[in-house]
XYZ file of C-alpha atoms in Angstrom:
663
model
C 175.766 102.220 122.224
C 175.492 103.748 119.298
C 177.635 105.644 116.421
C 176.356 108.746 114.451
C 177.865 109.890 111.001
C 174.761 111.175 109.794
C 175.560 114.538 111.435
C 177.942 115.566 114.051
C 180.368 112.537 115.023
C 178.907 111.417 118.393
C 178.757 108.001 120.056
C 175.971 107.536 122.744
C 175.404 105.161 125.861
C 172.574 104.444 127.750
C 174.533 107.131 130.301
C 174.569 110.059 127.356
C 177.170 111.188 125.026
C 180.606 110.395 125.302
C 183.183 113.247 125.040
C 185.318 112.385 121.921
C 187.839 115.704 122.169
C 189.424 117.147 119.241
C 188.145 117.208 115.795
C 191.358 115.099 114.452
C 190.290 112.167 117.129
C 186.479 112.469 115.932
C 187.803 112.231 111.950
C 190.182 109.154 113.443
C 186.879 106.973 114.419
C 184.755 108.223 111.289
C 187.335 106.906 109.120
C 187.035 103.627 110.902
C 183.370 103.563 111.295
C 183.412 104.409 107.505
C 185.213 101.257 107.027
C 183.907 98.875 110.074
C 185.216 95.546 110.282
C 188.192 96.512 108.137
C 191.719 97.213 108.798
C 192.880 100.614 107.898
C 196.117 101.568 107.413
C 198.046 104.063 109.307
C 199.199 105.833 106.202
C 195.323 106.341 105.006
C 194.086 107.827 108.333
C 197.401 110.058 108.019
C 196.512 111.065 104.741
C 192.741 112.126 105.470
C 193.439 113.881 108.592
C 196.141 116.200 106.976
C 195.102 118.382 103.722
C 198.657 119.890 103.229
C 202.148 117.541 104.079
C 201.837 115.731 107.229
C 203.887 117.063 109.994
C 206.790 114.327 111.227
C 205.249 113.347 114.046
C 201.705 112.322 112.302
C 202.390 108.685 113.178
C 202.786 109.689 116.649
C 199.717 111.712 116.647
C 197.299 109.425 115.192
C 198.386 106.647 117.849
C 197.763 108.909 120.378
C 194.521 109.337 119.077
C 193.786 105.842 118.682
C 194.805 105.286 122.344
C 192.579 107.950 123.501
C 189.767 106.483 121.371
C 189.894 102.765 123.238
C 190.091 104.494 126.480
C 186.833 106.592 125.646
C 185.155 103.384 124.192
C 185.968 100.732 127.164
C 184.739 103.581 129.765
C 181.523 103.453 127.649
C 181.248 99.788 128.073
C 182.181 98.635 124.689
C 183.425 95.316 125.369
C 179.578 94.509 126.037
C 178.255 95.137 122.793
C 181.056 93.332 121.075
C 183.064 96.325 120.403
C 186.566 96.451 119.658
C 189.468 99.124 118.789
C 192.507 96.642 117.723
C 195.755 97.216 116.319
C 197.279 94.762 113.661
C 200.435 95.839 112.441
C 200.664 99.079 111.271
C 196.400 99.199 110.562
C 193.553 99.522 112.860
C 190.543 97.329 112.812
C 187.114 98.819 114.612
C 185.342 95.675 115.254
C 181.423 96.204 116.295
C 178.076 94.905 115.048
C 177.295 97.325 112.417
C 173.771 97.967 113.311
C 174.968 100.234 115.563
C 176.250 103.107 113.212
C 173.256 105.175 112.126
C 174.720 105.111 108.348
C 174.301 101.430 108.337
C 170.837 101.424 109.956
C 170.039 104.164 107.107
C 171.162 101.872 104.239
C 169.624 99.031 105.310
C 166.324 100.949 105.513
C 166.580 102.460 101.906
C 167.062 98.882 100.707
C 164.433 97.509 102.315
C 161.910 100.233 100.865
C 160.560 99.825 97.410
C 158.402 102.815 96.701
C 157.216 102.003 92.779
C 156.127 98.016 94.040
C 155.094 98.669 97.948
C 154.943 102.416 98.424
C 152.749 101.980 101.385
C 155.408 99.767 102.970
C 158.266 102.197 101.729
C 156.598 105.300 103.292
C 157.375 104.596 106.946
C 160.625 102.930 106.022
C 161.765 106.012 104.144
C 160.517 108.522 107.070
C 162.612 106.411 109.195
C 165.723 106.507 107.574
C 165.927 109.906 106.968
C 164.861 110.651 110.522
C 167.991 109.594 111.532
C 169.999 112.238 109.959
C 170.718 115.105 112.442
C 172.702 117.559 109.890
C 175.236 117.500 107.436
C 176.882 113.976 107.230
C 180.603 113.806 109.307
C 179.897 117.025 110.921
C 182.969 117.624 113.148
C 185.677 115.697 111.146
C 188.696 118.100 109.414
C 187.924 119.444 106.113
C 190.059 117.220 103.808
C 189.238 115.718 100.176
C 188.708 112.312 101.896
C 186.344 113.344 104.215
C 184.860 115.473 101.671
C 183.805 112.879 99.271
C 182.900 110.365 101.779
C 180.453 113.108 103.080
C 179.267 113.644 99.522
C 178.714 109.767 98.967
C 176.427 110.199 102.151
C 174.837 113.243 101.293
C 174.110 111.545 97.701
C 172.189 108.749 99.232
C 170.241 111.282 101.574
C 168.703 112.894 98.335
C 168.263 109.761 96.734
C 165.824 108.753 99.642
C 164.662 111.889 99.433
C 163.288 111.077 95.735
C 162.279 107.720 96.619
C 160.111 108.686 99.568
C 158.208 111.294 97.435
C 157.763 108.670 94.627
C 156.270 106.420 97.180
C 153.908 109.270 98.157
C 153.172 109.879 94.430
C 152.359 106.142 93.728
C 149.922 106.544 96.649
C 148.673 109.550 95.035
C 149.585 111.975 97.632
C 151.528 114.641 95.423
C 150.783 117.345 97.861
C 153.258 115.317 100.446
C 155.286 114.559 97.896
C 155.960 118.206 96.378
C 156.567 119.447 100.507
C 159.070 116.737 100.925
C 160.847 117.744 97.076
C 160.752 121.218 97.345
C 163.083 121.864 100.441
C 165.669 119.393 98.664
C 165.488 120.888 95.575
C 166.064 124.621 97.016
C 169.048 123.047 98.417
C 170.193 121.264 95.544
C 169.135 123.488 92.587
C 171.387 122.001 90.019
C 170.359 118.731 90.668
C 167.709 118.223 87.609
C 166.255 114.890 88.311
C 165.150 115.942 91.458
C 163.596 119.516 89.946
C 161.788 117.049 87.221
C 159.742 115.050 89.915
C 159.215 117.692 91.714
C 157.666 119.768 88.490
C 155.380 116.393 87.885
C 154.573 116.697 91.966
C 153.449 120.544 91.174
C 151.222 119.519 88.234
C 149.436 116.733 89.879
C 148.251 118.830 92.555
C 147.068 121.579 89.580
C 149.985 124.176 90.299
C 150.863 123.663 86.151
C 151.985 127.315 86.288
C 154.437 126.654 89.489
C 155.789 123.482 87.730
C 156.643 125.405 84.580
C 158.337 128.200 86.587
C 160.519 125.925 88.241
C 161.815 124.965 84.818
C 162.636 128.368 83.820
C 164.373 129.131 86.679
C 166.538 125.576 86.496
C 167.086 126.560 83.207
C 168.559 129.994 83.717
C 170.781 128.033 87.008
C 172.334 125.738 84.313
C 173.037 128.537 81.563
C 174.550 130.811 83.968
C 176.265 128.593 86.374
C 177.624 125.753 84.177
C 176.964 127.007 80.652
C 174.694 124.205 79.848
C 171.350 123.351 78.627
C 168.362 121.277 80.167
C 169.407 117.538 80.634
C 166.847 114.986 79.110
C 165.309 114.390 82.695
C 164.296 117.694 82.985
C 163.303 118.815 79.132
C 161.158 115.540 79.609
C 159.059 116.453 82.366
C 158.669 120.089 80.952
C 157.723 118.343 77.451
C 154.995 116.000 79.497
C 153.837 119.013 81.103
C 152.813 120.935 78.042
C 151.130 117.990 76.441
C 148.955 117.424 79.383
C 147.991 120.927 79.344
C 147.298 120.884 75.848
C 145.229 117.894 76.259
C 143.497 119.805 79.349
C 144.265 117.212 81.911
C 145.682 119.199 84.373
C 144.179 119.936 87.746
C 144.359 117.791 90.930
C 143.487 114.384 90.594
C 144.181 114.258 86.404
C 147.937 114.709 86.628
C 148.668 111.168 86.217
C 148.645 111.885 82.319
C 152.013 113.714 83.226
C 153.891 110.362 83.953
C 155.687 108.941 81.604
C 159.347 108.341 80.670
C 162.012 109.588 83.151
C 159.508 109.291 86.533
C 161.118 108.463 89.560
C 164.225 109.708 91.590
C 167.841 108.763 92.032
C 170.710 109.581 90.959
C 171.877 108.773 87.617
C 170.750 109.930 84.155
C 171.246 112.951 82.413
C 171.602 115.665 84.906
C 174.505 113.710 86.660
C 176.761 116.664 85.214
C 174.939 119.240 86.853
C 174.617 117.394 90.249
C 178.169 116.935 90.478
C 179.224 120.467 90.160
C 179.368 122.989 93.111
C 175.981 124.152 94.520
C 176.216 127.530 95.386
C 173.205 129.716 97.003
C 170.683 130.537 94.690
C 171.013 133.802 93.216
C 168.500 136.130 94.385
C 166.867 136.502 91.063
C 166.618 132.910 90.456
C 164.952 132.168 93.861
C 161.795 130.359 93.538
C 158.751 132.754 93.713
C 155.987 132.650 96.733
C 153.794 130.811 94.166
C 156.261 128.281 93.755
C 156.563 127.351 97.405
C 153.757 125.014 98.699
C 154.748 126.748 102.073
C 154.272 130.074 102.108
C 151.624 132.346 100.791
C 150.716 133.122 97.273
C 150.863 136.894 96.303
C 149.011 138.932 97.898
C 149.045 137.476 100.961
C 151.504 138.072 103.841
C 154.335 136.016 103.546
C 155.887 133.779 106.095
C 158.488 136.640 106.686
C 155.724 138.973 108.216
C 156.585 141.209 105.911
C 154.933 142.959 102.673
C 152.453 140.781 100.445
C 154.379 139.204 97.744
C 157.858 138.923 99.468
C 159.753 136.063 98.409
C 162.886 135.934 100.663
C 163.943 136.284 104.068
C 162.879 134.597 107.479
C 159.919 131.989 107.680
C 157.076 132.824 110.044
C 157.678 132.676 113.836
C 154.530 132.158 115.584
C 153.915 132.791 119.111
C 150.820 131.305 120.094
C 151.362 130.782 123.412
C 148.364 132.158 126.131
C 149.651 134.597 129.133
C 151.548 133.416 131.560
C 149.499 131.905 134.345
C 148.815 134.420 136.968
C 150.366 134.379 140.531
C 151.820 130.811 139.565
C 153.721 129.574 142.235
C 155.573 126.258 143.255
C 156.050 123.208 140.746
C 159.430 122.761 140.829
C 159.863 119.373 140.465
C 157.287 118.937 137.180
C 158.936 122.292 135.408
C 162.343 120.311 136.022
C 161.292 117.314 134.889
C 160.068 119.031 131.754
C 163.274 120.279 130.981
C 164.960 117.054 131.558
C 162.652 115.420 129.078
C 163.810 117.961 126.295
C 167.382 117.984 127.221
C 167.948 114.254 127.797
C 166.221 113.466 124.410
C 168.045 110.625 122.253
C 169.738 112.426 119.346
C 167.268 112.662 116.488
C 164.099 112.146 118.175
C 161.528 114.847 119.139
C 161.368 115.134 122.599
C 157.528 114.725 123.904
C 156.212 115.193 127.520
C 152.534 114.537 128.763
C 151.819 116.597 131.492
C 148.615 114.309 133.376
C 146.611 114.453 136.334
C 143.041 115.514 137.515
C 140.860 118.003 136.347
C 141.690 121.402 137.958
C 145.250 120.410 139.215
C 146.893 122.858 137.330
C 148.461 120.770 133.817
C 147.903 123.748 131.656
C 149.051 126.222 134.230
C 152.211 124.395 134.304
C 153.060 123.659 130.923
C 152.050 127.375 129.795
C 154.462 128.702 132.614
C 157.660 126.046 131.234
C 156.986 127.066 127.775
C 157.369 130.904 128.785
C 160.262 130.120 130.834
C 162.044 128.035 127.982
C 160.586 130.109 125.142
C 163.933 131.185 124.062
C 165.143 127.514 123.377
C 162.644 127.410 120.476
C 163.522 130.911 118.309
C 161.606 129.205 115.642
C 158.061 129.811 116.879
C 155.834 128.360 119.650
C 152.931 126.849 118.913
C 149.363 126.331 121.071
C 146.431 124.556 121.002
C 143.560 124.132 122.997
C 141.983 120.340 121.855
C 138.927 120.731 124.214
C 139.341 116.921 124.934
C 137.241 117.875 127.863
C 135.477 120.671 127.431
C 131.456 120.910 126.250
C 130.980 119.669 122.894
C 132.786 117.130 120.400
C 136.739 117.099 120.754
C 138.686 119.462 118.259
C 139.592 117.601 115.008
C 143.424 117.177 114.312
C 142.339 118.945 110.538
C 141.135 121.781 112.523
C 144.180 122.153 114.519
C 146.555 121.436 111.685
C 145.009 124.126 109.302
C 145.690 126.808 112.294
C 149.333 125.661 112.511
C 149.673 125.931 109.111
C 148.107 129.616 108.838
C 150.143 130.539 111.700
C 153.383 129.049 109.598
C 152.756 131.117 106.688
C 150.903 128.888 104.567
C 147.800 130.597 102.480
C 144.477 129.368 103.408
C 143.996 128.022 99.736
C 147.117 125.766 100.154
C 146.112 123.996 103.621
C 145.303 120.453 102.571
C 141.713 119.322 103.630
C 142.275 116.032 104.803
C 144.070 115.047 108.198
C 147.046 113.102 106.605
C 148.363 115.630 103.851
C 147.672 118.395 106.570
C 149.685 116.472 108.990
C 152.608 115.930 106.109
C 152.510 119.208 105.316
C 153.193 120.656 109.147
C 155.871 118.079 109.941
C 157.605 119.060 106.183
C 157.589 122.791 107.484
C 159.269 122.274 110.510
C 161.220 119.527 110.235
C 164.467 121.864 110.412
C 163.039 124.254 112.566
C 163.590 124.627 116.429
C 159.909 124.758 117.684
C 157.856 124.119 120.725
C 154.040 122.936 120.310
C 151.857 122.557 123.265
C 148.466 120.424 122.859
C 146.433 121.120 125.782
C 143.639 119.428 127.070
C 143.953 116.442 125.044
C 141.322 113.743 124.708
C 143.136 110.575 123.387
C 146.407 109.217 121.817
C 145.023 108.988 118.486
C 143.713 113.076 118.810
C 147.376 113.762 119.311
C 149.322 111.860 116.693
C 148.681 113.939 113.785
C 149.691 117.091 115.511
C 153.357 115.834 116.116
C 156.648 117.594 114.777
C 158.818 115.449 113.251
C 161.753 117.673 113.416
C 164.544 116.705 115.881
C 164.929 119.725 117.092
C 161.029 120.347 117.851
C 159.987 119.375 121.479
C 155.887 118.976 122.449
C 154.157 119.353 125.651
C 151.138 117.835 125.959
C 148.293 118.140 128.825
C 145.392 115.470 129.270
C 143.344 114.350 132.112
C 144.002 110.724 130.530
C 147.649 109.396 131.138
C 147.643 108.643 127.177
C 149.372 105.320 127.655
C 149.140 104.860 123.799
C 151.901 107.930 123.437
C 154.015 106.002 125.926
C 154.144 102.982 123.897
C 153.938 104.229 120.350
C 155.740 107.843 120.909
C 158.107 107.276 123.849
C 156.254 110.192 125.499
C 157.493 110.446 128.936
C 154.749 111.187 131.698
C 155.082 114.445 133.941
C 152.404 113.647 136.721
C 150.953 116.902 138.756
C 149.660 116.094 141.891
C 147.318 118.088 144.233
C 149.266 120.821 146.463
C 150.007 120.098 150.087
C 149.304 122.296 152.913
C 152.109 124.850 152.606
C 151.760 125.033 148.782
C 148.161 125.360 148.807
C 148.519 128.331 151.824
C 151.192 129.952 149.714
C 148.898 130.253 146.528
C 145.774 131.967 149.130
C 148.645 134.018 150.250
C 149.646 135.008 146.638
C 145.686 135.447 145.523
C 144.470 136.994 148.992
C 147.457 138.840 150.345
C 149.628 137.384 152.715
C 148.571 139.690 155.494
C 144.959 137.925 155.314
C 146.407 134.593 155.160
C 148.416 135.085 157.957
C 145.679 136.100 160.474
C 143.538 133.163 159.935
C 146.527 130.231 159.348
C 144.391 127.240 160.805
C 140.916 128.747 158.326
C 144.206 128.440 155.286
C 145.042 125.090 155.929
C 141.464 123.782 156.672
C 140.448 125.649 152.764
C 143.403 123.576 151.620
C 141.788 120.605 152.583
C 138.595 121.187 151.898
C 139.385 122.147 148.425
C 141.595 118.364 148.108
C 144.862 120.799 147.129
C 143.442 121.564 143.908
C 144.566 125.009 142.296
C 141.120 125.635 140.265
C 139.182 125.027 143.954
C 141.644 127.049 145.628
C 141.563 129.681 143.156
C 137.500 129.468 143.712
C 137.893 129.660 147.213
C 139.747 132.854 146.579
C 137.671 134.424 143.869
C 134.617 134.055 146.794
C 136.574 135.697 149.185
C 138.025 138.730 147.179
C 134.316 139.438 146.315
C 133.735 139.581 149.970
C 136.459 141.277 151.829
C 134.676 141.643 155.146
C 134.807 137.524 155.460
C 137.862 135.937 157.430
C 138.902 132.965 156.005
C 137.227 130.747 158.973
C 133.905 132.038 157.431
C 134.138 130.581 154.048
C 135.732 126.996 155.766
C 132.906 126.839 158.038
C 130.572 127.278 154.358
C 132.609 124.775 152.638
C 132.128 121.837 155.669
C 128.390 121.596 154.526
C 128.969 118.954 151.746
C 125.928 119.977 150.148
C 126.970 123.310 149.422
C 131.072 122.860 148.603
C 130.753 122.479 145.008
C 128.294 125.370 144.426
C 130.776 127.569 146.402
C 134.021 126.167 144.782
C 132.587 127.702 141.294
C 133.592 131.349 139.920
C 131.436 132.516 136.867
C 132.636 130.184 133.937
C 135.043 127.909 136.041
C 134.749 125.564 138.784
C 135.241 122.258 139.978
C 132.219 120.854 139.388
C 132.036 121.975 135.710
C 135.458 120.060 135.217
C 134.348 117.083 136.709
C 131.500 117.049 134.569
C 133.530 117.092 131.364
C 135.555 114.058 132.928
C 132.686 111.755 133.683
C 131.225 112.962 130.657
C 134.007 110.668 128.511
C 133.008 107.832 130.610
C 131.191 104.725 129.249
C 127.502 104.638 131.062
C 129.203 101.749 133.150
C 132.621 103.397 134.028
C 129.986 106.359 135.164
C 127.995 103.961 136.924
C 130.871 102.568 139.058
C 132.005 105.962 139.856
C 128.762 106.727 141.462
C 129.259 103.583 143.061
C 132.385 104.082 144.823
C 131.394 107.455 145.726
C 129.155 105.782 148.423
C 132.455 104.553 150.472
C 132.739 106.416 153.247
C 136.299 107.241 153.497
C 137.306 107.012 149.723
C 139.755 104.128 150.562
C 139.271 100.528 149.045
C 140.179 97.864 147.060
C 138.610 95.716 144.052
C 136.935 93.379 146.128
C 135.040 96.393 148.146
C 134.248 98.126 144.656
C 132.808 94.914 143.044
C 130.635 94.685 146.461
C 129.886 98.263 145.951
C 128.897 97.742 142.243
C 127.240 94.470 142.656
C 129.673 93.094 139.891
C 131.804 90.909 138.593
C 135.414 91.681 140.271
C 137.356 91.120 137.035
C 134.720 93.614 135.035
C 135.378 96.217 138.155
C 139.065 95.655 137.941
C 139.095 97.297 134.289
C 136.470 99.913 135.133
C 138.805 100.936 137.962
C 142.023 100.819 135.599
C 140.112 103.131 133.218
C 138.688 105.572 136.325
C 142.480 105.484 137.375
C 143.716 106.075 133.687
C 141.616 109.293 133.871
C 142.751 110.434 137.369
C 138.788 110.195 138.828
C 140.392 107.208 140.827
C 143.860 107.494 142.659
C 145.784 103.758 142.822
C 148.251 104.443 145.855
C 148.949 101.003 146.103
C 148.632 97.429 144.953
C 144.892 97.237 144.937
C 144.842 100.473 147.082
C 142.613 102.746 145.415
C 141.060 106.323 146.711
C 138.828 108.727 145.464
C 138.844 112.502 146.511
C 136.286 114.073 148.605
C 135.597 116.520 145.741
C 134.901 113.898 143.167
C 132.615 111.649 145.983
C 130.576 114.656 146.023
C 130.326 115.309 142.295
C 129.520 111.624 141.553
C 126.913 111.383 144.866
C 124.758 114.610 142.960
C 125.277 113.924 139.447
C 124.698 110.169 139.549
C 125.776 107.558 136.589
C 125.486 110.115 133.601
C 128.524 108.806 131.377
C 129.390 109.451 127.870
C 126.689 109.794 124.847
C 127.443 106.150 123.921
C 126.816 104.269 126.941
C 128.891 101.623 125.763
C 129.717 98.968 128.205
C 132.886 98.656 129.422
C 133.992 101.562 127.226
C 137.270 102.801 128.200
C 138.538 106.807 128.516
C 138.923 107.173 125.209
C 142.940 107.450 125.861
C 144.309 105.833 122.758
């Protein structure tokens, strides 16, 4: 059972989120969670729930809410978690393990992080802490001063953690990440002088002196207009440091360390405290940062993220629509489409859902993912990104930095501001999409390692990956949910032929249609290639092509259509195998009926059974072999034909025992 204060007030169990009811009931729970394992007087609850004079029946109202909360928690299995909502005279006590409260876990993670002493360790700790936030603290509570004060205190902790994360990146020399992290927070908190000072330093260290200076002047104007005061010591200190460094000729990327000195570090203390405590209104139009200041938007002369005129500095961000065309004549796959929807809808609050669509070459993984993405594009109004990772194409797979560059450009980042390293580009990408509702489709992935830098971190983002490999690494480290895609059955395959050729032509020869599905192993790619052959030969009956495909020597050649076909797809899968695994696949192809166990496989390959078992596991992971039951393996007819014809080629390294690169 998890209790959330860092966003909407929620209680979540393994079965889902508990319905808490009206705002005052959520507020009672929030106040008890803010003081866990401590008695909270009834009078304090009454004073917090009513901003004006409480009604005469306030005591009864609170007692009713406590009673309902007790019943709700009991239904959620509170006792099993050691949770008890007890009454002590005219006070209440919520007894529970404090680690069940997200605000407690957040504070512990922040306390463990030491951004200056151990920055490499601090970065993941602080990212995990900030990842617990799902919106403004205490959302859904009543608007009374006690709750406003509690929400403000939590928000201060969040900003302090953000500043600490930026300091940790700065200590590691990752100034671009530090600037990206501080930018959004500084825009939302324009009078927080310490944060602006650190943003200035980070910008200067990336070689953007003019941007850093413009932030100073913008903040100075705001302080004067809003509060009638001048810059505090921290803001002036950062300004003077940059001036001195510029005079010394130390500006520019990699030389900004000379700008460090007094006042470095985030936190909430110092001369900026008075400004920080003031109401933080929206930034006036003339005080907004220019495009040149924002590490996330194009410089002047480029087309901004609004899609508007060059130099435009306000408006909505870019909304990329990179999905390919919907698949033509897409049929069926209701189970897989529903599974993708479930992955997104049932994600744990605060986590970015991740689905991996897996299956053999030619089974229609991409079509399934793209069909779903188009159907649910409306759920992701901030855009849809798509990339072919070329994991099983000719040549090398796509490098993450290459894909990240395309994504950042699509999101409005000017070319000159796209980081050249994968780590920096990944950090900037996550920063840009952190608060967006965005869908990312990563097609044709080779390995988990190729995918990880491309994953968005925002809780409102979702990612769908397709791969011939199971990508077990993503399942282990990123809680990816597998969505397997199998070959089509006779009815589905026949329906696909009907959609491609016309229902009448298939109805004229139904037995031949079913035979074609069997000869194509139910693979949509093979069936579409067969349909292409028949479309080019309108006088042929389906039986004529079926007769031709019975000749195993011609089958793979006939199931090709110009630049696509089963043989080409399988060739790319086998090319990713080690030489030993390719030889094992070739040996398995000699088995007549395609059914075998580890002992039979060892006999066919003439190798040690333990080594063969490892090879079988890798071939299964790549969907070149299926494990129907424990130690019962099958190899499809088309894969057998290919392995017999092509022989044990394997990957370029030819390393014995090499895997499929699944991460």
